[in-house]
Short mmCIF file of N, CA and C in Angstrom, two decimals:
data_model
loop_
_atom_site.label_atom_id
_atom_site.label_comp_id
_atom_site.label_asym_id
_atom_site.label_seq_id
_atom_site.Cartn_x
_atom_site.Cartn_y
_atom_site.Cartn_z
N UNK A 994 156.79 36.18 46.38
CA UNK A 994 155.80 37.13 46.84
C UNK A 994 155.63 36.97 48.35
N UNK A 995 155.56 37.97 49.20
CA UNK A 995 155.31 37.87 50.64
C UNK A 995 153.95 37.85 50.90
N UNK A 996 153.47 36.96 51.79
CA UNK A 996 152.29 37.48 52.26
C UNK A 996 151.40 38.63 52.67
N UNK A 997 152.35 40.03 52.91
CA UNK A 997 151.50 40.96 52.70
C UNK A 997 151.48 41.59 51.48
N UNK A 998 152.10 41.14 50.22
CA UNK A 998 151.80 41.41 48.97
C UNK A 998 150.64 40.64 48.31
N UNK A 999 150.47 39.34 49.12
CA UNK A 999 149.09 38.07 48.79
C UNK A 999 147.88 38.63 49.20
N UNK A 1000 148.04 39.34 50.71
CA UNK A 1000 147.30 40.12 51.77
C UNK A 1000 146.61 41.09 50.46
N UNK A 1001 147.71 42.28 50.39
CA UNK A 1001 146.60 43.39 49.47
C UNK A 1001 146.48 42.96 47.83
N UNK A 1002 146.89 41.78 47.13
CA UNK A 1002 146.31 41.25 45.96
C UNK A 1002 144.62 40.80 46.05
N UNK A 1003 144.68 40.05 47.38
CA UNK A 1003 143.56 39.68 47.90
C UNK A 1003 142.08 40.85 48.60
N UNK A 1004 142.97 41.56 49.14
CA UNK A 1004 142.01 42.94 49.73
C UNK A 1004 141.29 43.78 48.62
N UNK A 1005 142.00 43.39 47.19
CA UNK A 1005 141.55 44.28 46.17
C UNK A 1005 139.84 43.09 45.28
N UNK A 1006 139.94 42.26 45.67
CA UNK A 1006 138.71 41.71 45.64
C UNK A 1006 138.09 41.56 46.53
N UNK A 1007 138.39 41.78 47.90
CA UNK A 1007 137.07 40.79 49.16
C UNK A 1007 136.77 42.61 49.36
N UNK A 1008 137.44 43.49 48.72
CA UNK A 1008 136.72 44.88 49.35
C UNK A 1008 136.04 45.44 48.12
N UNK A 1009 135.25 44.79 47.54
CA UNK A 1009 134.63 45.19 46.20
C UNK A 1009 132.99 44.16 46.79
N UNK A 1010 133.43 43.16 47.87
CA UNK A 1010 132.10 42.75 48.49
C UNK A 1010 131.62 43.20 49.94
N UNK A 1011 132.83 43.86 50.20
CA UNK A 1011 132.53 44.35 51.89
C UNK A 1011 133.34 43.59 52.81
N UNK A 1012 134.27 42.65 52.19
CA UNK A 1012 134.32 42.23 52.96
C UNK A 1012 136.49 42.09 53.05
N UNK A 1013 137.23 41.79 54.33
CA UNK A 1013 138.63 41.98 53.69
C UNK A 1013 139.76 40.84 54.00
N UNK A 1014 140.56 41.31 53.40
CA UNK A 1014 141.84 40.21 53.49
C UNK A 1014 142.76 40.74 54.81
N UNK A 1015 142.86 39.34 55.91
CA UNK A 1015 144.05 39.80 56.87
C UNK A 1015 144.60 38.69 57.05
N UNK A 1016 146.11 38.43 57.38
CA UNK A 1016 147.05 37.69 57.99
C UNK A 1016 146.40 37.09 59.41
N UNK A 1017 145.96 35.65 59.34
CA UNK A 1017 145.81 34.70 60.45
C UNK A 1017 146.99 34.11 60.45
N UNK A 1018 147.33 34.33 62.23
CA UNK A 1018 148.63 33.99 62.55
C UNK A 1018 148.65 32.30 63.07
N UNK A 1019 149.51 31.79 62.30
CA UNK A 1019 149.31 30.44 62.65
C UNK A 1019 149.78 30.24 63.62
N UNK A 1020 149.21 29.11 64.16
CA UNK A 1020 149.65 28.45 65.40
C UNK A 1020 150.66 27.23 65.87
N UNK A 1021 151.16 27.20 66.84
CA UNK A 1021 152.53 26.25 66.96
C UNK A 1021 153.15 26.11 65.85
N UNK A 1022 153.84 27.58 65.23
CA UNK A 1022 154.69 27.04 64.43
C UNK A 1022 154.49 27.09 63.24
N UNK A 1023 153.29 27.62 63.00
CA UNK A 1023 152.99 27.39 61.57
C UNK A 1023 152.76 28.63 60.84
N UNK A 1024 153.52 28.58 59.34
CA UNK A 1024 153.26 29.75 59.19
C UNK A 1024 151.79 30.81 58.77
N UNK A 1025 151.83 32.48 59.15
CA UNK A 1025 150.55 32.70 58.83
C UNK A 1025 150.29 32.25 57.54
N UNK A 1026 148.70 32.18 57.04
CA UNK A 1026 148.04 32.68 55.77
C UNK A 1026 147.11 33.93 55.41
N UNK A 1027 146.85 33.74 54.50
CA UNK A 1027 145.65 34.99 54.31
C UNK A 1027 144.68 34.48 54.55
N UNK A 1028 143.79 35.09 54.52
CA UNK A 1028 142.16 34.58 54.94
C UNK A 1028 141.47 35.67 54.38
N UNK A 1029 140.02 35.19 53.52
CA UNK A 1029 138.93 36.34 53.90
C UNK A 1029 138.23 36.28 54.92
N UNK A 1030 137.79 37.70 55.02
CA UNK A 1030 136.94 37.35 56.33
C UNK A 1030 135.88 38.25 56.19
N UNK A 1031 134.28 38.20 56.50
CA UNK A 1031 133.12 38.39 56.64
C UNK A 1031 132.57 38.90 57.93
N UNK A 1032 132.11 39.83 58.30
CA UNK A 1032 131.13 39.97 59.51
C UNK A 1032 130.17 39.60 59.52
N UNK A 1033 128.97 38.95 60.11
CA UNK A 1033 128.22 38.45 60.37
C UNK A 1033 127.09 39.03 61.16
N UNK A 1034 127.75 39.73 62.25
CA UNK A 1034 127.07 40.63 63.22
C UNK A 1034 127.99 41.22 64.25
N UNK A 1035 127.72 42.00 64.96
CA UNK A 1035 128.78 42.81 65.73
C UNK A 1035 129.66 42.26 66.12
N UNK A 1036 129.69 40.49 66.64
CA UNK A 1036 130.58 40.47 67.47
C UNK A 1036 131.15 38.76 66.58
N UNK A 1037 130.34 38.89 65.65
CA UNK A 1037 131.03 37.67 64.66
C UNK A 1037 131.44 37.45 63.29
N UNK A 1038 132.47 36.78 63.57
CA UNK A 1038 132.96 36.80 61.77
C UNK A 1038 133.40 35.65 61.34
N UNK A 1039 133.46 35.81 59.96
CA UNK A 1039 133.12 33.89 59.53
C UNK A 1039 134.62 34.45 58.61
N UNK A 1040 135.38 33.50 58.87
CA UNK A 1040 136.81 33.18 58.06
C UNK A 1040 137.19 32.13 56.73
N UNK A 1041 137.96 32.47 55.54
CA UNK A 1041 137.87 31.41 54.87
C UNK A 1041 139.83 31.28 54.01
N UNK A 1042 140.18 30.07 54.41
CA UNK A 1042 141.86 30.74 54.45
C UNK A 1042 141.70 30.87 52.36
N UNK A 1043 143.01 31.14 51.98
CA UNK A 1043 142.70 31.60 51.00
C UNK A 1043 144.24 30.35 50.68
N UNK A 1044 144.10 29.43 49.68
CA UNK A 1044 144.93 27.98 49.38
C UNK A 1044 146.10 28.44 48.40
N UNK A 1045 146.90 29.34 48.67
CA UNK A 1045 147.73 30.14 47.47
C UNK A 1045 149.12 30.43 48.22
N UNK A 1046 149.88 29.58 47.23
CA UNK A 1046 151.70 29.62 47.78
C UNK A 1046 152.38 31.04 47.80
N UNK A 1047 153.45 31.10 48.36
CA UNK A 1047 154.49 32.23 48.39
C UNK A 1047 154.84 32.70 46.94
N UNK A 1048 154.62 31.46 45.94
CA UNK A 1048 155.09 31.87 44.40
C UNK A 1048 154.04 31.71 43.49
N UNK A 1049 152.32 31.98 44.01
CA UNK A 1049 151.46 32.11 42.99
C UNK A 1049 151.39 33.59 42.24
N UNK A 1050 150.79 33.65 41.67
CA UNK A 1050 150.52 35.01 40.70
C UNK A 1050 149.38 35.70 40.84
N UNK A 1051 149.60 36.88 40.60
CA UNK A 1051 148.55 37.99 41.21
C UNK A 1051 147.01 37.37 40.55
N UNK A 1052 147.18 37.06 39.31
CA UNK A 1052 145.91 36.33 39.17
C UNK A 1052 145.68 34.95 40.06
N UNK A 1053 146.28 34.50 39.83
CA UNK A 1053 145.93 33.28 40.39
C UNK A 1053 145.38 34.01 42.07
N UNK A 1054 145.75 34.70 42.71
CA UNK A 1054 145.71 35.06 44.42
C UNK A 1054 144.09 35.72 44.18
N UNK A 1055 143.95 36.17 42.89
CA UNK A 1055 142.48 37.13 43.26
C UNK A 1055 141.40 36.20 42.47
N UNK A 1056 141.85 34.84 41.79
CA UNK A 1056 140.88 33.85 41.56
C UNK A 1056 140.49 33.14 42.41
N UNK A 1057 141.57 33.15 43.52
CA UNK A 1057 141.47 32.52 44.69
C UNK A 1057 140.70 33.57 46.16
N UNK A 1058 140.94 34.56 45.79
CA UNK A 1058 140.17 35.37 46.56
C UNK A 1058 138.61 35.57 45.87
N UNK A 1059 138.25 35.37 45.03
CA UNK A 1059 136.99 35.25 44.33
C UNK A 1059 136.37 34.17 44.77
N UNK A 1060 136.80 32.91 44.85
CA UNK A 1060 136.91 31.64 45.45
C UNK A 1060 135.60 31.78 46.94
N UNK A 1061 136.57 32.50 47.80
CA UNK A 1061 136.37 32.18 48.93
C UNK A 1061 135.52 33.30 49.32
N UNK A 1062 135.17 34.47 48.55
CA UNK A 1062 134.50 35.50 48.77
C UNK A 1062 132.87 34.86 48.46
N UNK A 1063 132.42 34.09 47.55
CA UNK A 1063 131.50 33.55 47.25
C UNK A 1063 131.37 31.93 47.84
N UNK A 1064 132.78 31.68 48.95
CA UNK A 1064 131.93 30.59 49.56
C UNK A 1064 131.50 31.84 50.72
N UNK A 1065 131.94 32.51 51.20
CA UNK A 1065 131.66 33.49 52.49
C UNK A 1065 130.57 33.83 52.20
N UNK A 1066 129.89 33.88 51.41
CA UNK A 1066 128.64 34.91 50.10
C UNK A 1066 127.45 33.47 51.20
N UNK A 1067 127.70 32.75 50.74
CA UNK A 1067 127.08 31.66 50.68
C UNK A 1067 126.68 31.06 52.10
N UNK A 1068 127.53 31.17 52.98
CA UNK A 1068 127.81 30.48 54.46
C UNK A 1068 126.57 31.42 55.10
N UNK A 1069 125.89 31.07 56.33
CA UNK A 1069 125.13 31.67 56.78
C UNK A 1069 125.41 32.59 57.97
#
């Protein structure tokens, strides 16, 4: 599975709270992940990567996007 197939497995739960799935590009080298991500207020947003391999399963990616949508729920 590619990451932008993880990307919209994931977008189909964090956009049922408002909130969506995008590709954070890793750094030195590393490859991107998905992340949810939350707004906060105009100019802030709270990120949460989403812990799911190249060969998990569409369930498994939106248990894991459930995951992190309700720690985001939670964070202030």
């Amino acid at each position: 599975m590619k990451r932008v197939e993880i990307q919209s497995e994931a977008q189909s739960i964090a956009g049922l709270s408002g909130m969506s799935a995008m590709l954070w590009e890793g750094v030195s080298g590393q490859p991107a992940q998905v992340c949810i991500r939350r707004q906060r207020s105009a100019y802030s947003w709270c990120y949460c990567p989403l812990e799911v391999g190249l060969n998990s399963t569409p369930a498994a990616i939106k248990a894991e996007a459930k995951r992190a949508v309700k720690v985001l729920r939670s964070s202030p």
